[in-house]
Amino acid sequence: MTTPPLVIRNLTIHPLELKLIENYEALEGQVNKSSSRTDKFTGSFTTTAHAPSALQLAEHAQTFSSQDVSLKIDPFTIVKTNVTFAEKQSKDIVRLTFVQCGERHRIDLPPSSNASQALVPLSQTPRFQFTGVFIPQDTLLAIYSSASLESWMKELHDATPLSGLSLPGTHNSHTYFRALPSVRCQSVSLLDQLENGIRFLDIRLQPERPHDSTHDGLLLVHGLFPVSLTGPKYFRPLLTTLLAFLDAHPSESVIISLKREGSGSATDHQFHRILHDHYIQQDPTRWYTAPVIPSLGAVRGKLVLLRRFDLDPSTSSSPPLSHSSSPSSSFSSSHDAPNHSSNPNPTTSSSSPSTSPPPPPFGLPTPHWPYNTPHHTTPLLSVQDYCDITSPPQHLPLKIQHIRAHLARAAARIIPIPGVTTDAQHPVPPGPLYLNFATGSCLWRRASWPERVAERVNPEVVRWLCAGHGVGGRGRGRGSAGEGYEGGGGDEEGEGGGLEEESAGDWGTGVVVLDWVGRGGDWDVVRCIVGMNARLLFRERDLRR
């Protein structure tokens, strides 16, 4: 029994041509000689296969075949081939060789599971690098340009609005210490996250001495809980790591969402004053605190403050605002009920509203969105934060559907790039920031702890980005039990023909916020999110000349 024919999706800005298809049986010990890893939490499999030699293939000539072809795959198109695979138990390998500008790159399929593989260049000094992600459920190979994840933003033009980027992020980014399993949301350190492409951080803090504004202690927390079983952890070392990373990678920018949480009587106003006086005001040039969405060029090397707390009206001074050439947008996030405790009576304050001036602008303001919302929109924010996974069999399929729906909304946008899709002198405002939480939990259920939810959700995000994202909001997949993964139609006439893409947008993802990313070195979901910036790169090609 064989699989349906292989579908190839070119998600790069380069035209590719499939030139050679080779079939052979995996040789004895070949798998053992490969460098491979499997991540039990995401199901992703990454391998660098050692190719059999010509002599080895000659010894197995009866199982080897070769076919010269010429199948063109233009940028951002899907093409069906006549390549099929034997049943799962088979040892048969299919080797595909692609050509781009005279360079040959090859990949062996299928790997043991969902796969991220670097295509092997067959020249000593290749100009191009490609990554292949194989989705076995859909017999689909998605090809991305291989980005250097530690500095992937350098490829994008300064004029790009920050809200137009496809940004991988982490939820409760600081919860990677040894902690209660219901509290821990991340598997690797902050530096590892940054070096592997994460550009949105979600940080929750509690003032250590809220009534003493001269004390700078801000504790890292998750809801009411500390983030470590080995003692308190503080914001200062985390911030030092962040700034050092940006010093070493000046092309990059990081959105940092800050929210006050924790037990005790601290208020947002107290938190604001401590953050302002002891952190931001100490080095204001490292922060972007204007209340408008900036262009990428305005915030390279900087932290973009996403404010999830109310301001203290008595804090009359504010760090200098580094305004961008692009107009505005704003937002928020979490797996907890909205925090309204900063002012028990929001209609009153320590001063009369008629005499107290409003606080100065400070960061991208983020209104409290409804708890457990599948979709909430303001002029500056479009958010999906369906997070209450009380019953995994019921709520996880719904969560995955909500993630896909919000990705489809983000994909349909055409980003206003000054000089490309909008007037350079009088640009259209950049539009809202899309925030898509691919996370969820329930404190009281082991099956709903962040680690377990990520085990189910993260592979589905990879699958959707490879097979469904940008295809008119519909997947090209061949089914996912009980989850409404709608199959795409397409050419049934065999090889070639080009399955037309159905969405005219830029296929951006917005900010996709993840739990337990990077476990076992698996960064496939991040690479797929970053890869979705390709349409923007394609539109901006004239600006870069």
Coordinates of C-alpha atoms in Angstrom, one line a residue:
M1 CA 0.0 0.0 0.0
T2 CA 1.3 3.4 -0.9
T3 CA 0.6 6.9 0.2
P4 CA -1.2 9.6 -1.8
P5 CA 1.2 11.5 -4.1
L6 CA 3.7 13.9 -2.5
V7 CA 2.7 17.5 -2.6
I8 CA 5.6 20.1 -2.5
R9 CA 5.0 23.6 -1.1
N10 CA 7.6 26.3 -1.9
L11 CA 7.5 28.8 0.9
T12 CA 10.7 30.6 -0.2
I13 CA 11.2 33.7 -2.4
H14 CA 13.2 31.5 -4.9
P15 CA 11.8 29.5 -7.8
L16 CA 12.8 25.9 -7.4
E17 CA 13.0 23.0 -9.9
L18 CA 12.8 19.3 -9.0
K19 CA 15.3 17.7 -11.3
L20 CA 16.0 14.2 -10.0
I21 CA 14.0 11.5 -8.1
E22 CA 15.9 8.5 -6.7
N23 CA 14.5 5.5 -4.9
Y24 CA 16.5 3.1 -2.9
E25 CA 16.2 0.8 0.1
A26 CA 17.7 2.1 3.3
L27 CA 20.9 0.2 3.8
E28 CA 21.7 -1.8 6.9
G29 CA 22.9 0.5 9.7
Q30 CA 22.1 3.7 7.7
V31 CA 19.7 5.0 10.3
N32 CA 22.2 4.3 13.1
K33 CA 24.8 6.3 11.3
S34 CA 22.5 9.3 11.1
S35 CA 22.6 12.2 13.4
S36 CA 19.0 12.3 14.7
R37 CA 16.8 13.3 17.5
T38 CA 13.1 12.9 18.4
D39 CA 11.2 15.1 20.8
K40 CA 8.5 13.3 22.7
F41 CA 6.9 16.6 23.6
T42 CA 6.3 17.9 20.0
G43 CA 6.7 14.7 17.9
S44 CA 9.1 16.5 15.6
F45 CA 12.0 14.6 14.1
T46 CA 15.2 16.3 12.9
T47 CA 17.9 14.3 11.1
T48 CA 21.0 14.8 9.0
A49 CA 21.2 11.6 7.0
H50 CA 24.5 10.1 5.8
A51 CA 24.0 9.3 2.1
P52 CA 24.9 5.9 0.9
S53 CA 27.9 5.7 -1.4
A54 CA 27.7 4.9 -5.1
L55 CA 29.3 1.5 -4.3
Q56 CA 26.7 0.7 -1.7
L57 CA 23.9 1.6 -4.0
A58 CA 25.4 -0.6 -6.7
E59 CA 25.4 -3.5 -4.3
H60 CA 21.6 -2.9 -4.0
A61 CA 20.9 -2.1 -7.6
Q62 CA 17.8 -4.2 -7.7
T63 CA 16.2 -1.7 -5.2
F64 CA 17.6 1.4 -6.8
S65 CA 16.0 3.6 -9.5
S66 CA 16.6 7.0 -10.8
Q67 CA 14.3 9.4 -12.8
D68 CA 15.2 12.7 -14.4
V69 CA 12.4 15.2 -14.2
S70 CA 11.8 18.9 -14.7
L71 CA 9.1 20.1 -12.3
K72 CA 9.1 23.9 -11.6
I73 CA 7.8 25.1 -8.3
D74 CA 7.5 28.9 -8.2
P75 CA 7.6 30.9 -5.0
F76 CA 4.6 30.5 -2.8
T77 CA 3.0 27.8 -4.9
I78 CA 2.0 24.2 -4.2
V79 CA 2.7 21.4 -6.8
K80 CA 1.6 17.8 -6.8
T81 CA 4.2 15.2 -7.8
N82 CA 3.9 11.5 -8.9
V83 CA 6.1 10.5 -5.9
T84 CA 4.6 8.0 -3.5
F85 CA 5.9 6.3 -0.4
A86 CA 5.4 2.7 0.7
E87 CA 3.8 1.7 3.9
K88 CA 5.3 2.8 7.2
Q89 CA 7.2 -0.4 7.8
S90 CA 9.0 -0.1 4.5
K91 CA 12.7 0.8 4.4
D92 CA 12.4 2.6 1.0
I93 CA 13.9 6.0 0.8
V94 CA 13.0 8.7 -1.8
R95 CA 15.8 11.2 -2.5
L96 CA 14.7 14.5 -4.2
T97 CA 17.2 16.8 -5.8
F98 CA 16.2 20.5 -6.4
V99 CA 18.0 23.1 -8.5
Q100 CA 18.0 26.9 -7.8
C101 CA 20.3 29.1 -10.0
G102 CA 22.4 26.2 -10.9
E103 CA 22.9 25.0 -7.3
R104 CA 21.7 21.5 -6.4
H105 CA 20.2 20.7 -3.0
R106 CA 18.8 17.3 -2.0
I107 CA 16.6 15.8 0.7
D108 CA 15.8 12.2 1.7
L109 CA 12.2 11.3 2.6
P110 CA 10.5 10.1 4.6
P111 CA 12.1 10.5 8.0
S112 CA 10.8 8.7 11.0
S113 CA 8.2 11.3 11.9
N114 CA 7.3 15.0 11.2
A115 CA 10.6 16.3 10.0
S116 CA 12.7 19.3 9.8
Q117 CA 15.8 18.8 7.6
A118 CA 18.4 21.0 6.1
L119 CA 18.5 20.3 2.4
V120 CA 22.1 19.1 1.6
P121 CA 23.9 21.4 -0.8
L122 CA 25.9 19.6 -3.5
S123 CA 28.3 22.5 -4.0
Q124 CA 31.2 23.5 -1.7
T125 CA 30.2 27.2 -1.5
P126 CA 26.4 27.4 -1.7
R127 CA 24.7 30.7 -1.9
F128 CA 21.3 29.4 -0.8
Q129 CA 20.2 27.3 2.2
F130 CA 16.9 25.5 2.5
T131 CA 15.0 23.6 5.2
G132 CA 12.4 21.0 4.5
V133 CA 9.5 20.1 6.8
F134 CA 7.7 16.9 6.0
I135 CA 4.2 16.4 7.2
P136 CA 3.4 12.6 6.9
Q137 CA -0.3 13.0 7.6
D138 CA -0.6 15.1 4.5
T139 CA 2.3 13.6 2.4
L140 CA 3.5 17.2 2.1
L141 CA 7.0 18.7 1.9
A142 CA 7.2 22.4 2.8
I143 CA 10.4 24.1 1.8
Y144 CA 11.6 27.2 3.7
S145 CA 14.7 29.4 3.3
S146 CA 17.0 28.6 6.2
A147 CA 17.2 31.6 8.4
S148 CA 19.9 32.3 11.0
L149 CA 17.5 32.3 14.0
E150 CA 19.7 34.3 16.2
S151 CA 19.5 37.3 13.8
W152 CA 16.7 36.7 11.5
M153 CA 15.3 40.2 11.6
K154 CA 18.3 41.6 9.7
E155 CA 16.8 40.4 6.4
L156 CA 13.7 42.7 6.7
H157 CA 13.6 46.3 5.7
D158 CA 13.6 49.1 8.3
A159 CA 10.3 50.4 7.0
T160 CA 8.4 47.1 8.0
P161 CA 5.8 47.8 10.7
L162 CA 6.4 45.6 13.8
S163 CA 2.8 44.5 13.7
G164 CA 3.4 43.1 10.2
L165 CA 6.0 40.6 11.2
S166 CA 5.6 36.9 12.0
L167 CA 7.0 36.8 15.5
P168 CA 7.6 33.7 17.6
G169 CA 7.0 34.3 21.3
T170 CA 6.9 32.5 24.6
H171 CA 4.3 32.5 27.3
N172 CA 5.6 33.1 30.9
S173 CA 9.0 33.2 29.3
H174 CA 10.8 33.3 32.6
T175 CA 9.3 30.0 34.0
Y176 CA 12.2 27.7 32.9
F177 CA 13.5 27.0 36.4
R178 CA 12.8 23.9 38.5
A179 CA 9.3 24.5 39.6
L180 CA 5.8 22.9 40.1
P181 CA 4.8 21.3 36.8
S182 CA 1.6 23.4 36.7
V183 CA 3.8 26.6 37.0
R184 CA 6.6 25.8 34.6
C185 CA 5.8 26.8 31.0
Q186 CA 9.3 26.8 29.3
S187 CA 12.0 24.2 28.9
V188 CA 15.0 26.3 28.1
S189 CA 16.6 29.5 29.4
L190 CA 15.9 33.0 28.2
L191 CA 19.2 33.2 26.3
D192 CA 18.4 29.9 24.5
Q193 CA 15.0 31.3 23.5
L194 CA 16.5 34.5 22.1
E195 CA 19.3 32.7 20.2
N196 CA 16.7 30.5 18.6
G197 CA 14.5 33.2 17.3
I198 CA 12.1 34.1 20.0
R199 CA 11.2 37.8 19.8
F200 CA 8.2 38.2 22.1
L201 CA 8.6 37.7 25.8
D202 CA 5.8 37.5 28.4
I203 CA 7.1 38.4 31.9
R204 CA 5.1 38.5 35.2
L205 CA 6.6 40.5 38.1
Q206 CA 5.8 41.2 41.7
P207 CA 7.3 44.2 43.7
E208 CA 9.3 42.8 46.5
R209 CA 8.7 45.8 48.8
P210 CA 5.8 47.6 47.1
H211 CA 5.5 50.4 49.7
D212 CA 9.2 51.3 49.4
S213 CA 9.7 53.0 46.0
T214 CA 13.5 53.2 46.7
H215 CA 13.8 49.4 46.5
D216 CA 14.2 48.0 43.0
G217 CA 13.4 44.3 43.7
L218 CA 11.0 42.8 41.2
L219 CA 10.3 39.1 41.7
L220 CA 9.6 36.7 38.8
V221 CA 6.2 35.0 39.4
H222 CA 3.5 33.0 37.6
G223 CA 0.2 34.0 39.0
L224 CA 0.4 33.6 42.8
F225 CA 3.3 31.3 42.6
P226 CA 7.1 31.8 42.6
V227 CA 8.8 30.4 39.5
S228 CA 11.5 28.4 41.2
L229 CA 11.7 25.8 44.0
T230 CA 15.2 26.9 44.8
G231 CA 14.6 30.4 46.0
P232 CA 13.4 33.7 44.6
K233 CA 14.4 34.8 41.1
Y234 CA 14.6 38.5 40.0
F235 CA 14.0 40.6 37.0
R236 CA 17.4 42.4 37.0
P237 CA 19.5 39.4 35.8
L238 CA 16.9 38.6 33.1
L239 CA 17.0 42.2 31.8
T240 CA 20.8 42.1 31.8
T241 CA 20.7 39.0 29.6
L242 CA 18.2 40.7 27.3
L243 CA 20.3 43.8 26.8
A244 CA 23.5 41.8 26.3
F245 CA 21.8 39.8 23.5
L246 CA 20.6 43.0 21.8
D247 CA 24.2 44.4 22.1
A248 CA 25.5 41.3 20.3
H249 CA 22.6 41.3 17.7
P250 CA 21.8 44.9 16.9
S251 CA 19.6 44.0 14.0
E252 CA 17.1 42.4 16.4
S253 CA 14.2 43.8 18.5
V254 CA 12.3 42.1 21.3
I255 CA 8.7 42.9 22.4
I256 CA 8.5 42.5 26.2
S257 CA 5.1 42.2 27.8
L258 CA 5.2 43.2 31.5
K259 CA 2.5 42.5 33.9
R260 CA 2.2 42.7 37.7
E261 CA 1.1 39.4 39.4
G262 CA 1.8 37.6 42.6
S263 CA 0.4 37.6 46.1
G264 CA 0.3 40.5 48.5
S265 CA -1.1 44.0 48.4
A266 CA 1.0 45.6 45.6
T267 CA -0.7 47.8 43.1
D268 CA -0.1 48.5 39.5
H269 CA 0.8 52.1 40.4
Q270 CA 3.5 50.9 42.8
F271 CA 4.8 48.5 40.1
H272 CA 4.9 51.3 37.5
R273 CA 6.9 53.6 39.7
I274 CA 9.5 50.9 40.5
L275 CA 9.8 49.8 36.9
H276 CA 10.1 53.4 35.6
D277 CA 12.5 54.7 38.2
H278 CA 14.8 51.8 38.6
Y279 CA 14.8 50.1 35.2
I280 CA 13.6 52.0 32.3
Q281 CA 14.7 55.5 33.4
Q282 CA 18.2 54.2 34.2
D283 CA 18.8 53.5 30.5
P284 CA 15.9 55.0 28.5
T285 CA 17.6 54.7 25.1
R286 CA 17.3 50.9 25.3
W287 CA 13.5 51.0 25.5
Y288 CA 10.8 51.9 23.1
T289 CA 8.0 53.3 25.2
A290 CA 5.9 55.3 22.7
P291 CA 2.2 54.3 22.6
V292 CA 2.3 53.6 18.9
I293 CA 3.4 50.6 16.9
P294 CA 6.9 51.4 15.5
S295 CA 8.7 50.4 12.3
L296 CA 11.3 47.8 12.7
G297 CA 14.1 50.3 12.0
A298 CA 13.0 52.5 14.9
V299 CA 13.4 49.7 17.4
R300 CA 16.4 47.6 16.3
G301 CA 18.6 46.9 19.3
K302 CA 15.7 47.9 21.7
L303 CA 13.1 46.5 23.9
V304 CA 9.5 47.4 22.9
L305 CA 7.4 47.8 26.1
L306 CA 4.0 46.1 26.0
R307 CA 2.3 47.5 29.1
R308 CA -0.1 45.3 30.9
F309 CA -0.5 47.5 34.0
D310 CA -2.2 50.8 34.9
L311 CA -0.1 53.9 35.2
D312 CA 0.6 56.0 38.3
P313 CA -0.7 59.5 37.5
S314 CA 1.8 60.9 39.9
T315 CA 4.7 59.7 37.8
S316 CA 4.9 62.9 35.8
S317 CA 8.2 62.2 34.0
S318 CA 8.5 59.5 31.4
P319 CA 11.4 58.1 29.4
P320 CA 11.9 59.9 26.1
L321 CA 9.6 58.6 23.5
S322 CA 11.3 57.2 20.4
H323 CA 8.5 57.7 17.9
S324 CA 8.5 55.8 14.7
S325 CA 7.4 56.8 11.2
S326 CA 4.5 54.3 11.4
P327 CA 1.3 54.9 13.3
S328 CA -0.2 52.9 16.1
S329 CA -1.4 49.7 17.7
S330 CA -1.5 47.8 21.2
F331 CA -2.4 44.6 23.2
S332 CA -2.2 42.0 26.3
S333 CA -2.2 38.3 27.4
S334 CA -2.4 35.5 30.0
H335 CA -3.9 32.3 31.4
D336 CA -5.5 33.9 34.3
A337 CA -8.4 36.1 35.0
P338 CA -7.9 39.8 34.2
N339 CA -6.0 41.7 37.0
H340 CA -8.2 44.5 38.2
S341 CA -6.6 44.8 41.7
S342 CA -4.4 47.8 40.9
N343 CA -7.2 50.1 41.8
P344 CA -10.2 48.6 43.7
N345 CA -12.3 51.6 42.7
P346 CA -11.3 52.6 39.1
T347 CA -13.5 55.6 39.2
T348 CA -11.5 57.2 42.0
S349 CA -7.8 57.9 42.7
S350 CA -5.7 59.7 45.3
S351 CA -6.5 62.9 43.5
S352 CA -9.7 64.2 42.0
P353 CA -10.1 63.3 38.3
S354 CA -10.9 67.0 37.7
T355 CA -7.6 68.2 39.0
S356 CA -5.2 65.3 38.3
P357 CA -3.6 65.3 34.9
P358 CA -3.6 62.0 33.0
P359 CA -0.3 60.0 33.2
P360 CA 2.1 60.5 30.3
P361 CA 2.2 57.9 27.5
F362 CA 4.2 54.9 28.5
G363 CA 4.5 51.8 26.4
L364 CA 2.0 50.1 24.1
P365 CA -1.2 50.1 26.3
T366 CA -3.0 46.8 26.6
P367 CA -6.6 46.8 27.7
H368 CA -7.9 43.8 29.6
W369 CA -9.5 41.4 27.1
P370 CA -12.2 39.0 28.1
Y371 CA -10.9 35.9 29.9
N372 CA -10.8 32.8 27.8
T373 CA -11.6 34.7 24.6
P374 CA -11.4 33.0 21.2
H375 CA -11.2 36.4 19.5
H376 CA -11.2 39.9 20.8
T377 CA -10.4 43.0 18.7
T378 CA -9.6 46.6 19.5
P379 CA -8.2 49.3 17.2
L380 CA -4.7 48.3 18.3
L381 CA -5.0 44.6 19.1
S382 CA -6.5 41.4 17.8
V383 CA -6.1 38.5 20.3
Q384 CA -6.9 34.8 20.6
D385 CA -6.4 33.6 24.2
Y386 CA -8.8 30.6 24.6
C387 CA -6.8 29.1 27.5
D388 CA -9.1 27.2 29.9
I389 CA -8.3 23.5 29.1
T390 CA -10.4 22.0 31.9
S391 CA -11.4 19.0 29.8
P392 CA -8.6 18.2 27.3
P393 CA -10.7 15.9 25.0
Q394 CA -13.3 18.7 24.7
H395 CA -11.2 21.8 24.9
L396 CA -8.0 20.9 23.0
P397 CA -9.7 20.5 19.6
L398 CA -11.4 23.8 20.2
K399 CA -8.1 25.4 21.1
I400 CA -6.5 24.2 17.9
Q401 CA -9.4 25.5 15.8
H402 CA -9.1 28.9 17.5
I403 CA -5.4 29.0 16.8
R404 CA -5.9 28.2 13.1
A405 CA -8.7 30.7 12.8
H406 CA -6.6 33.5 14.2
L407 CA -3.6 32.5 12.0
A408 CA -6.0 32.7 9.0
R409 CA -7.0 36.2 10.0
A410 CA -3.4 37.3 10.3
A411 CA -2.5 35.7 7.0
A412 CA -5.2 37.6 5.1
R413 CA -3.6 41.0 5.8
I414 CA -1.6 43.0 3.3
I415 CA 0.9 44.9 5.4
P416 CA 1.3 48.6 4.6
I417 CA 5.0 49.0 3.8
P418 CA 5.9 52.6 3.0
G419 CA 7.0 52.8 -0.6
V420 CA 5.7 49.3 -1.5
T421 CA 2.1 48.8 -0.5
T422 CA 1.4 52.3 0.8
D423 CA 2.6 55.8 0.1
A424 CA 6.1 56.5 1.4
Q425 CA 5.4 60.0 2.6
H426 CA 1.9 59.5 3.9
P427 CA 1.7 55.8 4.8
V428 CA -1.4 54.0 5.9
P429 CA -1.3 53.1 9.6
P430 CA 0.1 49.6 10.3
G431 CA -3.0 48.1 11.8
P432 CA -3.4 46.0 15.0
L433 CA -0.9 43.6 16.4
Y434 CA -2.2 40.1 16.2
L435 CA -1.5 38.0 19.3
N436 CA -2.2 34.3 19.1
F437 CA -1.7 32.2 22.2
A438 CA -1.0 28.6 21.3
T439 CA -1.1 27.8 25.0
G440 CA -3.5 26.7 27.7
S441 CA -3.7 25.0 31.0
C442 CA -5.7 24.0 34.0
L443 CA -3.9 24.0 37.4
W444 CA -5.9 21.1 38.8
R445 CA -5.6 18.6 35.9
R446 CA -2.3 16.9 35.1
A447 CA -3.4 16.3 31.5
S448 CA -3.9 20.1 31.2
W449 CA -0.5 21.3 32.6
P450 CA 1.4 23.5 30.1
E451 CA 3.8 20.8 29.1
R452 CA 1.0 18.3 28.2
V453 CA -0.9 20.9 26.3
A454 CA 2.2 21.9 24.3
E455 CA 2.8 18.3 23.4
R456 CA -0.5 18.3 21.5
V457 CA -0.7 21.9 20.2
N458 CA 2.8 22.7 19.0
P459 CA 2.9 19.9 16.3
E460 CA -0.5 21.1 15.1
V461 CA 0.8 24.7 14.7
V462 CA 3.7 23.3 12.6
R463 CA 1.3 21.3 10.5
W464 CA -1.0 24.2 9.9
L465 CA 1.8 26.6 8.9
C466 CA 3.2 24.1 6.4
A467 CA -0.1 22.8 4.9
G468 CA -2.9 25.2 5.6
H469 CA -1.5 28.7 6.3
G470 CA -2.3 31.1 3.5
V471 CA -4.4 28.6 1.6
G472 CA -7.6 30.6 1.8
G473 CA -7.9 29.7 5.5
R474 CA -8.2 26.0 4.6
G475 CA -5.7 23.3 5.0
R476 CA -4.3 21.1 2.3
G477 CA -4.2 18.3 4.8
R478 CA -5.9 14.9 4.4
G479 CA -7.7 14.9 7.8
S480 CA -7.1 15.1 11.5
A481 CA -9.5 13.1 13.5
G482 CA -12.2 15.1 15.2
E483 CA -10.6 18.4 14.6
G484 CA -12.2 19.7 11.4
Y485 CA -8.9 19.9 9.5
E486 CA -10.4 20.7 6.2
G487 CA -8.7 19.2 3.2
G488 CA -7.9 21.4 0.2
G489 CA -9.0 20.4 -3.3
G490 CA -6.6 20.8 -6.1
D491 CA -5.4 19.1 -9.3
E492 CA -6.1 15.4 -9.4
E493 CA -4.2 14.9 -12.7
G494 CA -0.9 13.6 -11.3
E495 CA 2.4 15.4 -11.5
G496 CA 2.7 19.2 -11.9
G497 CA -0.1 21.6 -12.7
G498 CA 0.5 23.8 -9.7
L499 CA -2.2 23.8 -7.0
E500 CA -3.1 27.5 -6.8
E501 CA -2.8 29.3 -3.5
E502 CA -6.1 30.9 -2.5
S503 CA -5.1 33.8 -0.2
A504 CA -3.8 37.1 -1.5
G505 CA -2.5 38.3 1.8
D506 CA 1.0 38.4 3.1
W507 CA 0.6 35.2 5.1
G508 CA 2.0 36.7 8.2
T509 CA 1.3 35.0 11.5
G510 CA 1.4 37.9 13.9
V511 CA 2.8 37.0 17.3
V512 CA 2.4 33.3 18.1
V513 CA 3.0 32.6 21.8
L514 CA 4.2 29.2 22.8
D515 CA 4.8 26.9 25.7
W516 CA 7.6 24.3 26.1
V517 CA 9.3 25.3 22.9
G518 CA 12.9 24.2 22.2
R519 CA 12.6 21.0 24.3
G520 CA 15.3 18.5 23.1
G521 CA 16.6 21.1 20.6
D522 CA 13.3 21.1 18.6
W523 CA 12.8 24.6 17.2
D524 CA 10.7 23.5 14.2
V525 CA 7.7 25.6 15.2
V526 CA 9.8 28.7 15.5
R527 CA 11.5 28.1 12.2
C528 CA 8.1 27.8 10.5
I529 CA 6.8 31.0 12.1
V530 CA 10.0 32.9 11.1
G531 CA 9.7 31.4 7.6
M532 CA 6.3 33.0 7.1
N533 CA 8.0 36.4 6.7
A534 CA 9.0 35.3 3.2
R535 CA 6.1 37.1 1.5
L536 CA 7.1 40.4 3.2
L537 CA 10.7 39.8 2.0
F538 CA 9.4 39.2 -1.5
R539 CA 7.5 42.5 -1.5
E540 CA 10.4 44.4 -0.1
R541 CA 12.9 43.1 -2.6
D542 CA 12.9 46.4 -4.6
L543 CA 13.6 48.4 -1.4
R544 CA 16.7 46.3 -0.7
R545 CA 18.3 46.9 -4.1

